[in-house]
Structure formats: C-alpha cells, structure tokens
C-alpha cells in the first residue's frame, strides 16, 4: 500500500477520511488508502489533517480493511496479530472486566486523531462500551466497520465519532434525536445519553431481529435506564418515512446511504435542526443538512463515505 503523503492532503477542521464498508457484495468495489496516506509513520498523527480531494479508490477487496484511523497502531494488518488482538478483546471483555478501559483507550485515540474534539462526545463514547454492541464483543475497539448480519454493519468508531461531533450542538439536554438505520443501537444509545434528561432518542431500523438485539445491547449499557423510562425507543419500520410520533427532531442521523434525501426526513427536522445523511449510490457523500429558522434548507458535503444502502428490507436481505 502506498504510504507516501498525498500532495492533496491539506489541513482542515474536519477529518473526512471515513469510509464504511458494508458486508454486502455491492459494496466491495471501492476502497480507500487514506489512512496509510495520512498517517504513514503511525507515531504522532497530526490532529487535524484531512484529504480534500483525490482519494485513492482501488478495485481490490483486499483493501477493504484499510478504512481505519488507528488500526495500524492498535491492530496491525498482519492476520496473526489481528487474531491475537481479537482474542485479547474477548478476554478483556469477558474475563478481566477492564473492557471500559479499552473503550476509553479507543476514545483517546479518536481524540488524538482530532475526530473527537469535544469533551461531551468523548464522555458519551466513554460511557457507552462499544463491545456491548459488536457481535460477541470481538474486535470491538478496532477502527473498522463490522458485519452485524442481515447485510448490515456497525459503523467504524471514527464514523460514529464524526457523526456525534457533527450533531453535538443538536444533541443538547432536552432535545429530540432520530437515528435512522439504527442497527446495533450504538448511536441511538449515545444520542440518548447526550439529550438526557428530558430529551428523546428514537431509533428506526427495518430488520426486526436487529431491533430486538439492539434493545438487548442497550439494556446492557449505560443507557439502559433511558429505555426503562421511555425516553429512548427503537422501532421496526421503514426509516425513509422517519418517525413522526416524536417529530420535529433537533438531530437526525441516517446510518445508510439514500439515493436522495428523503422528504419525510426534511419535513421532520425542526427549524434550527441538523441532519447528517450519506447520499449516493456507488459514490456517496456525507451530507449535512441544516434547517434554518425560516424553514429553508442548506446542505453541505462533509466528506466522501461508503455506507450500506437505505433501501427496502427485501432488497437488503437479498443482497441489494
Ligand atoms: N448505524 C448503525 C447501523 C449502520 S448499517 C450502527 O452503526 O450500528 C445501516 C443500517 O440501516 C442497517 O442496520 C440496515 O438494516 C438499516 N436500514 C437500511 N435501510 C433501511 C430502511 N429503509 N429503514 C430502516 N433501516 C434501514
């Protein structure tokens, strides 16, 4: 893999090197070498360097695991060592009880890389142990998306962090947050922790089995009480229609790529609200949609991404 710094690297406040690869065959066409390009030395990564253009796309599925900020530091590419780390993750989670300290180390890495820039996002990600949301807890702290079954994935930690960071101002106590394509429930739980007390976090996921398992995950987490008191809920439904019951929302996150921004989601966004949504098919952009107080909309592209599609349940289950 090329580790020469790209001439297109530039300094920016954001960190748009995030790609999420699904487990679906349709997503296996593209990959990114940005991690190696950005941080060739693995030693003291710059806190705010990003690529603005010229991502390297490779028609090579072997590069699919390259979408990580710090796997080269925490989980070397060599298969033997990756297996060892996964074993350690399991042992840590199930035996030593220090899973939370591994989770904290993951959060600290994301802070060092400049993805997490606020104390609130760091605190929330520290409080919600990612291992509870990853199947079997294996490799939970590796900066990579992972399959959760049903042709879906849990997003990579840096992608979760980036979305929390982008939405932070709209995730204040008392606010309403909607998580479309909530999958494992990880971000829904984080949203719930950020908007409490008196806020509301709503997950919408169209695979009923994932809804059930996400509720179980949240029940084991620091957000369990929110489920009990009803301020956090997860619903089995087509997220393209949003969830009108608790609209309007201050924050909407969409965890799957839509061919275009669903009107229902724009309608359910509060004036002053913000939506983060990946838009596109093969090539996707993470769009930030802001609804102004007069109801008008502004949209900007944060970065290029690769998410599973926001689609029908049938299309997803047959592999898109
Ligand atoms: N953000 C989640 C999951 C991301 S994967 C996490 O990190 O755990 C995208 C999720 O969107 C999948 O769980 C998939 O089942 C769901 N999805 C795709 N299309 C959907 C739709 N139309 N309505 C609701 N959920 C959808």
Short mmCIF file of C-alpha atoms in Angstrom, two decimals, residues 78-190:
data_model
loop_
_atom_site.label_atom_id
_atom_site.label_comp_id
_atom_site.label_asym_id
_atom_site.label_seq_id
_atom_site.Cartn_x
_atom_site.Cartn_y
_atom_site.Cartn_z
CA UNK A 78 -0.96 -8.95 9.85
CA UNK A 79 -3.57 -11.61 10.29
CA UNK A 80 -1.91 -13.37 13.22
CA UNK A 81 -1.71 -10.22 15.27
CA UNK A 82 -5.26 -9.21 14.39
CA UNK A 83 -6.47 -12.61 15.63
CA UNK A 84 -4.42 -12.14 18.80
CA UNK A 85 -5.95 -8.70 19.40
CA UNK A 86 -9.44 -10.08 18.84
CA UNK A 87 -8.71 -12.82 21.35
CA UNK A 88 -7.44 -10.20 23.79
CA UNK A 89 -10.58 -8.17 23.22
CA UNK A 90 -12.68 -11.16 24.11
CA UNK A 91 -10.57 -11.99 27.15
CA UNK A 92 -10.66 -8.39 28.25
CA UNK A 93 -14.39 -8.20 27.89
CA UNK A 94 -15.29 -11.48 29.45
CA UNK A 95 -12.51 -12.09 31.95
CA UNK A 96 -10.65 -9.08 33.21
CA UNK A 97 -13.53 -6.64 33.45
CA UNK A 98 -11.39 -3.86 32.00
CA UNK A 99 -13.41 -3.54 28.83
CA UNK A 100 -14.24 0.02 29.71
CA UNK A 101 -10.57 0.92 29.88
CA UNK A 102 -10.08 -0.48 26.37
CA UNK A 103 -13.10 1.52 25.28
CA UNK A 104 -11.54 4.62 26.87
CA UNK A 105 -8.29 3.98 25.02
CA UNK A 106 -10.26 3.85 21.75
CA UNK A 107 -11.87 7.19 22.58
CA UNK A 108 -8.48 8.68 23.45
CA UNK A 109 -7.14 7.56 20.07
CA UNK A 110 -10.03 9.28 18.36
CA UNK A 111 -9.25 12.43 20.33
CA UNK A 112 -5.57 12.24 19.37
CA UNK A 113 -6.54 11.97 15.70
CA UNK A 114 -8.79 15.01 16.02
CA UNK A 115 -12.01 13.16 15.20
CA UNK A 116 -13.39 13.79 18.68
CA UNK A 117 -12.95 17.44 19.54
CA UNK A 118 -15.41 17.95 22.36
CA UNK A 119 -15.44 16.67 25.92
CA UNK A 120 -19.11 15.80 25.67
CA UNK A 121 -18.65 13.45 22.73
CA UNK A 122 -15.64 11.87 24.45
CA UNK A 123 -17.58 11.41 27.69
CA UNK A 124 -20.53 9.82 25.94
CA UNK A 125 -18.40 7.43 23.89
CA UNK A 126 -16.52 6.51 27.05
CA UNK A 127 -19.76 5.79 28.86
CA UNK A 128 -21.18 3.50 26.15
CA UNK A 129 -18.96 0.44 25.83
CA UNK A 130 -18.75 -0.43 22.15
CA UNK A 131 -18.07 -4.09 22.99
CA UNK A 132 -21.70 -4.44 24.07
CA UNK A 133 -22.83 -3.58 20.54
CA UNK A 134 -20.42 -5.65 18.46
CA UNK A 135 -21.40 -9.30 17.94
CA UNK A 136 -19.55 -11.33 20.61
CA UNK A 137 -17.61 -8.21 21.50
CA UNK A 138 -14.83 -9.37 19.18
CA UNK A 139 -12.60 -6.65 17.80
CA UNK A 140 -14.88 -4.03 19.30
CA UNK A 141 -12.19 -1.37 19.60
CA UNK A 142 -10.68 -1.80 16.16
CA UNK A 143 -11.40 1.20 13.99
CA UNK A 144 -13.31 -0.66 11.37
CA UNK A 145 -16.92 -1.36 10.45
CA UNK A 146 -18.02 -4.91 11.22
CA UNK A 147 -20.71 -7.18 9.95
CA UNK A 148 -23.76 -7.49 12.19
CA UNK A 149 -25.62 -9.87 9.87
CA UNK A 150 -28.52 -9.16 7.52
CA UNK A 151 -26.13 -7.45 5.08
CA UNK A 152 -25.60 -4.66 7.58
CA UNK A 153 -22.63 -3.37 9.53
CA UNK A 154 -21.86 -1.46 12.68
CA UNK A 155 -20.05 1.68 11.57
CA UNK A 156 -16.39 2.22 12.42
CA UNK A 157 -15.71 4.09 15.67
CA UNK A 158 -14.34 7.14 13.84
CA UNK A 159 -17.52 7.33 11.79
CA UNK A 160 -19.69 7.21 14.91
CA UNK A 161 -17.46 9.85 16.49
CA UNK A 162 -17.62 12.09 13.44
CA UNK A 163 -21.43 11.96 13.32
CA UNK A 164 -21.70 12.68 17.05
CA UNK A 165 -19.33 15.57 16.62
CA UNK A 166 -21.27 16.97 13.65
CA UNK A 167 -24.53 16.73 15.59
CA UNK A 168 -23.26 17.76 19.00
CA UNK A 169 -24.96 21.17 19.11
CA UNK A 170 -28.25 19.47 18.25
CA UNK A 171 -27.83 16.83 20.91
CA UNK A 172 -28.21 19.04 23.96
CA UNK A 173 -30.23 18.01 27.02
CA UNK A 174 -33.96 18.08 26.31
CA UNK A 175 -33.59 17.77 22.53
CA UNK A 176 -35.10 15.15 20.21
CA UNK A 177 -32.81 12.89 18.14
CA UNK A 178 -33.72 10.39 15.45
CA UNK A 179 -31.36 7.60 14.36
CA UNK A 180 -32.46 6.03 11.07
CA UNK A 181 -30.92 2.62 10.32
CA UNK A 182 -30.08 2.23 13.99
CA UNK A 183 -28.61 -1.27 13.53
CA UNK A 184 -26.85 -2.24 16.75
CA UNK A 185 -28.32 0.72 18.63
CA UNK A 186 -24.89 2.14 19.46
CA UNK A 187 -25.55 5.67 18.21
CA UNK A 188 -29.12 5.66 19.49
CA UNK A 189 -27.68 4.94 22.95
CA UNK A 190 -25.13 7.73 22.56
#
